[in-house]
Amino acid sequence: MKLLCLACSLGLLFACQSNSPQATPASGASGKLAGKYKARATNPGGAGTYTAEVTIDHSDAYYSLTWRVGKERSYRGAGIELPGYLAAGWGLEQYYVFVYEISGSRLLGRWAHHGSTGKLSSEVLQGPPGLNGNFTIVEGYDAASSATYDGSVSIAPNGAVYRFQYRRSGGVTLAGLGLKKGKWLIVGAAPGGAAGVMVYTLSGASLNGQWAQPTSNMLGTEYLSKL
């Protein structure tokens, strides 16, 4: 797609359930959004347009997404279904999607990544009022490994997006960016930050998306029509 390329250190333009009873904001995936779509889209800040073929597969509690842009470029992602939205994190090889329900100074999250096995993991963050500052991971559970974890997450507003830095026990570090939609905060992240975030608003058989990537604090758009 004519997004800004993650492969080039994200600087080049394309050619123009949980064990925690508290962490329950997201239902997962009904399967209703699975299918093949045609995408019409714009890059962040209006820097060019692109078209793509998008496949959404139902993977038990979440969705697996593939974007194919022309004959050479493809991206993959994981998506969590919310009331009125499909939230996705995407990248080239490694990617995470986090969906947090904002509840005062607590963020109640579910997440999946490239290595998830059909189950959603969970995470609860505790921090200062507002989405700005250092948060503590007070509950973390990785369903793929059946392991718990703790750590910290820093959140900083930056233009139309929020910047995230994750530091987990076991030496796991992630960087990402998030979009806020009502009471939801949706984050795409990866080791080294090589991931983007996409949020589709559901509108009948169409999905109207806004997306961001690490090299910009502006948003692009992507409109999906089912084939």
Tab-separated table of C-alpha atoms in Angstrom:
chain	number	residue	atom	x	y	z
A	1	MET	CA	0.000	0.000	0.000
A	2	LYS	CA	1.185	3.528	-0.337
A	3	LEU	CA	1.735	3.839	3.362
A	4	LEU	CA	5.051	4.810	4.863
A	5	CYS	CA	7.201	1.721	4.693
A	6	LEU	CA	7.946	-0.088	7.941
A	7	ALA	CA	10.658	-2.131	6.266
A	8	CYS	CA	12.881	0.891	5.680
A	9	SER	CA	13.140	1.839	9.319
A	10	LEU	CA	9.779	3.193	8.737
A	11	GLY	CA	10.987	6.201	6.872
A	12	LEU	CA	10.223	5.755	3.166
A	13	LEU	CA	6.974	6.460	1.379
A	14	PHE	CA	5.473	3.667	-0.732
A	15	ALA	CA	5.430	4.163	-4.412
A	16	CYS	CA	2.615	6.852	-4.953
A	17	GLN	CA	-9.551	-16.112	28.829
A	18	SER	CA	-7.933	-14.212	30.965
A	19	ASN	CA	-7.297	-15.312	34.570
A	20	SER	CA	-8.224	-11.827	35.770
A	21	PRO	CA	-11.922	-11.100	36.323
A	22	GLN	CA	-11.229	-7.369	35.904
A	23	ALA	CA	-9.737	-7.458	32.419
A	24	THR	CA	-12.889	-8.053	30.384
A	25	PRO	CA	-13.381	-5.137	27.972
A	26	ALA	CA	-13.357	-7.026	24.676
A	27	SER	CA	-15.474	-9.928	23.520
A	28	GLY	CA	-13.015	-11.151	20.888
A	29	ALA	CA	-14.400	-12.118	17.490
A	30	SER	CA	-17.906	-13.104	16.398
A	31	GLY	CA	-16.682	-14.247	12.978
A	32	LYS	CA	-19.116	-11.918	11.177
A	33	LEU	CA	-16.322	-9.734	9.817
A	34	ALA	CA	-14.404	-12.556	8.128
A	35	GLY	CA	-14.067	-12.304	4.366
A	36	LYS	CA	-12.260	-10.614	1.507
A	37	TYR	CA	-12.372	-6.860	1.003
A	38	LYS	CA	-11.189	-4.200	-1.428
A	39	ALA	CA	-9.484	-1.222	0.200
A	40	ARG	CA	-9.368	2.422	-0.938
A	41	ALA	CA	-7.062	4.467	1.238
A	42	THR	CA	-4.967	7.554	1.871
A	43	ASN	CA	-1.618	7.882	3.610
A	44	PRO	CA	-1.201	9.945	6.809
A	45	GLY	CA	-1.493	13.655	6.152
A	46	GLY	CA	-2.921	13.005	2.675
A	47	ALA	CA	0.488	11.934	1.308
A	48	GLY	CA	-0.801	9.825	-1.570
A	49	THR	CA	-3.374	7.090	-2.034
A	50	TYR	CA	-3.306	3.320	-2.434
A	51	THR	CA	-5.553	0.353	-3.037
A	52	ALA	CA	-5.219	-3.085	-1.474
A	53	GLU	CA	-6.843	-6.468	-1.060
A	54	VAL	CA	-7.592	-7.230	2.574
A	55	THR	CA	-8.400	-10.678	3.947
A	56	ILE	CA	-9.905	-11.039	7.419
A	57	ASP	CA	-9.844	-14.551	8.888
A	58	HIS	CA	-11.584	-15.670	12.062
A	59	SER	CA	-9.026	-17.061	14.526
A	60	ASP	CA	-11.199	-18.127	17.468
A	61	ALA	CA	-11.154	-15.179	19.930
A	62	TYR	CA	-9.619	-12.667	17.480
A	63	TYR	CA	-9.122	-12.043	13.756
A	64	SER	CA	-6.051	-12.446	11.557
A	65	LEU	CA	-5.708	-9.797	8.845
A	66	THR	CA	-3.620	-9.650	5.678
A	67	TRP	CA	-3.176	-6.563	3.503
A	68	ARG	CA	-1.820	-7.171	-0.010
A	69	VAL	CA	-0.648	-4.086	-1.869
A	70	GLY	CA	0.249	-4.775	-5.453
A	71	LYS	CA	2.281	-7.891	-6.190
A	72	GLU	CA	5.195	-7.351	-3.812
A	73	ARG	CA	4.056	-5.895	-0.485
A	74	SER	CA	1.993	-7.537	2.208
A	75	TYR	CA	1.332	-6.847	5.881
A	76	ARG	CA	-0.245	-8.941	8.585
A	77	GLY	CA	-2.096	-8.109	11.743
A	78	ALA	CA	-4.326	-9.251	14.578
A	79	GLY	CA	-7.722	-7.741	15.282
A	80	ILE	CA	-10.102	-7.616	18.242
A	81	GLU	CA	-13.814	-6.967	17.698
A	82	LEU	CA	-15.499	-4.289	19.801
A	83	PRO	CA	-19.043	-2.901	19.738
A	84	GLY	CA	-18.993	-0.878	16.512
A	85	TYR	CA	-15.264	-1.332	15.817
A	86	LEU	CA	-12.564	-3.708	14.625
A	87	ALA	CA	-9.251	-2.810	16.305
A	88	ALA	CA	-6.014	-4.108	14.784
A	89	GLY	CA	-2.262	-3.961	15.222
A	90	TRP	CA	-0.196	-4.685	12.110
A	91	GLY	CA	3.371	-5.115	10.932
A	92	LEU	CA	5.700	-7.077	8.692
A	93	GLU	CA	6.469	-10.060	10.939
A	94	GLN	CA	5.874	-9.194	14.597
A	95	TYR	CA	2.859	-7.246	15.814
A	96	TYR	CA	0.626	-6.887	18.848
A	97	VAL	CA	-2.841	-5.420	19.259
A	98	PHE	CA	-3.978	-4.145	22.672
A	99	VAL	CA	-7.502	-2.949	23.422
A	100	TYR	CA	-7.966	-1.100	26.709
A	101	GLU	CA	-11.225	0.014	28.255
A	102	ILE	CA	-10.586	3.316	30.042
A	103	SER	CA	-11.882	3.131	33.605
A	104	GLY	CA	-10.606	6.151	35.508
A	105	SER	CA	-6.930	5.635	36.272
A	106	ARG	CA	-7.142	1.957	35.264
A	107	LEU	CA	-6.910	0.573	31.743
A	108	LEU	CA	-8.543	-2.851	31.422
A	109	GLY	CA	-7.008	-4.622	28.466
A	110	ARG	CA	-7.105	-7.626	26.201
A	111	TRP	CA	-4.449	-8.371	23.616
A	112	ALA	CA	-3.202	-10.757	20.939
A	113	HIS	CA	-0.061	-10.982	18.827
A	114	HIS	CA	1.569	-12.798	15.906
A	115	GLY	CA	2.237	-15.856	18.075
A	116	SER	CA	-1.133	-16.098	19.805
A	117	THR	CA	-2.969	-19.413	19.501
A	118	GLY	CA	-6.554	-18.256	19.122
A	119	LYS	CA	-6.908	-16.941	22.678
A	120	LEU	CA	-6.898	-13.405	24.020
A	121	SER	CA	-4.438	-12.443	26.742
A	122	SER	CA	-5.146	-9.801	29.380
A	123	GLU	CA	-3.483	-6.789	30.977
A	124	VAL	CA	-4.535	-4.234	33.573
A	125	LEU	CA	-2.677	-0.910	33.866
A	126	GLN	CA	-2.805	1.473	36.822
A	127	GLY	CA	-1.578	5.037	36.470
A	128	PRO	CA	-2.251	8.754	36.673
A	129	PRO	CA	-5.541	10.309	35.575
A	130	GLY	CA	-5.553	10.973	31.863
A	131	LEU	CA	-3.613	9.096	29.203
A	132	ASN	CA	-0.270	10.701	29.929
A	133	GLY	CA	2.474	9.339	32.182
A	134	ASN	CA	3.842	6.119	33.616
A	135	PHE	CA	1.513	3.192	34.255
A	136	THR	CA	2.159	-0.013	36.198
A	137	ILE	CA	1.133	-3.405	34.825
A	138	VAL	CA	-0.757	-4.639	37.889
A	139	GLU	CA	-2.078	-7.758	36.159
A	140	GLY	CA	-0.618	-9.376	33.068
A	141	TYR	CA	-1.451	-12.776	31.591
A	142	ASP	CA	-0.105	-14.258	28.346
A	143	ALA	CA	-2.575	-16.906	27.179
A	144	ALA	CA	-0.153	-18.347	24.598
A	145	SER	CA	2.392	-19.297	27.277
A	146	SER	CA	0.015	-19.473	30.275
A	147	ALA	CA	2.404	-17.109	32.068
A	148	THR	CA	1.854	-14.042	34.208
A	149	TYR	CA	4.000	-10.923	33.985
A	150	ASP	CA	4.373	-7.428	35.406
A	151	GLY	CA	6.179	-4.281	34.332
A	152	SER	CA	5.470	-0.711	33.276
A	153	VAL	CA	4.009	1.197	30.329
A	154	SER	CA	4.628	4.848	29.461
A	155	ILE	CA	1.963	6.724	27.503
A	156	ALA	CA	2.442	10.130	25.867
A	157	PRO	CA	0.054	12.033	23.582
A	158	ASN	CA	1.627	13.024	20.262
A	159	GLY	CA	-0.605	14.779	17.729
A	160	ALA	CA	-3.455	12.478	16.707
A	161	VAL	CA	-1.848	9.435	18.369
A	162	TYR	CA	-0.482	8.218	21.695
A	163	ARG	CA	3.067	6.860	21.971
A	164	PHE	CA	3.605	3.721	24.060
A	165	GLN	CA	6.688	2.105	25.590
A	166	TYR	CA	6.274	-1.308	27.265
A	167	ARG	CA	8.818	-2.791	29.667
A	168	ARG	CA	7.787	-6.225	30.916
A	169	SER	CA	9.368	-8.668	33.285
A	170	GLY	CA	11.531	-11.187	31.444
A	171	GLY	CA	13.199	-8.468	29.374
A	172	VAL	CA	10.328	-7.987	26.915
A	173	THR	CA	10.218	-4.441	25.490
A	174	LEU	CA	7.723	-3.111	22.971
A	175	ALA	CA	7.039	0.249	21.382
A	176	GLY	CA	3.828	1.272	19.717
A	177	LEU	CA	1.170	3.851	19.131
A	178	GLY	CA	-2.499	4.117	19.967
A	179	LEU	CA	-5.773	5.700	18.913
A	180	LYS	CA	-8.621	6.630	21.249
A	181	LYS	CA	-12.220	5.850	20.266
A	182	GLY	CA	-14.704	6.766	22.976
A	183	LYS	CA	-13.916	4.646	26.030
A	184	TRP	CA	-11.496	2.477	24.053
A	185	LEU	CA	-7.747	2.911	23.616
A	186	ILE	CA	-6.394	0.746	20.786
A	187	VAL	CA	-2.656	0.117	20.437
A	188	GLY	CA	-0.457	-1.504	17.803
A	189	ALA	CA	3.018	-2.417	19.071
A	190	ALA	CA	6.084	-4.531	18.331
A	191	PRO	CA	9.689	-5.005	19.438
A	192	GLY	CA	11.507	-1.922	18.170
A	193	GLY	CA	8.225	-0.223	17.343
A	194	ALA	CA	7.905	-1.683	13.828
A	195	ALA	CA	4.105	-1.844	13.915
A	196	GLY	CA	1.073	0.296	13.205
A	197	VAL	CA	-2.486	0.572	14.458
A	198	MET	CA	-5.773	0.414	12.528
A	199	VAL	CA	-9.284	1.056	13.824
A	200	TYR	CA	-12.225	0.273	11.553
A	201	THR	CA	-15.674	1.678	12.309
A	202	LEU	CA	-18.320	-0.850	11.278
A	203	SER	CA	-20.905	0.500	8.833
A	204	GLY	CA	-23.113	-2.231	7.373
A	205	ALA	CA	-21.012	-4.314	4.994
A	206	SER	CA	-18.292	-1.635	4.918
A	207	LEU	CA	-15.440	-0.918	7.327
A	208	ASN	CA	-14.264	2.697	7.557
A	209	GLY	CA	-10.751	2.824	8.971
A	210	GLN	CA	-8.284	5.253	10.486
A	211	TRP	CA	-4.685	4.166	10.885
A	212	ALA	CA	-1.298	5.337	12.035
A	213	GLN	CA	2.323	4.243	11.839
A	214	PRO	CA	5.431	5.107	13.849
A	215	THR	CA	6.869	7.677	11.444
A	216	SER	CA	3.953	10.113	11.697
A	217	ASN	CA	1.644	11.635	14.299
A	218	MET	CA	-1.101	12.061	11.692
A	219	LEU	CA	-3.754	9.592	10.524
A	220	GLY	CA	-4.466	7.852	7.250
A	221	THR	CA	-7.794	6.461	6.109
A	222	GLU	CA	-8.821	3.090	4.704
A	223	TYR	CA	-12.277	2.132	3.450
A	224	LEU	CA	-13.074	-1.564	2.997
A	225	SER	CA	-15.852	-2.918	0.774
A	226	LYS	CA	-16.638	-6.615	0.945
A	227	LEU	CA	-16.076	-8.615	-2.250
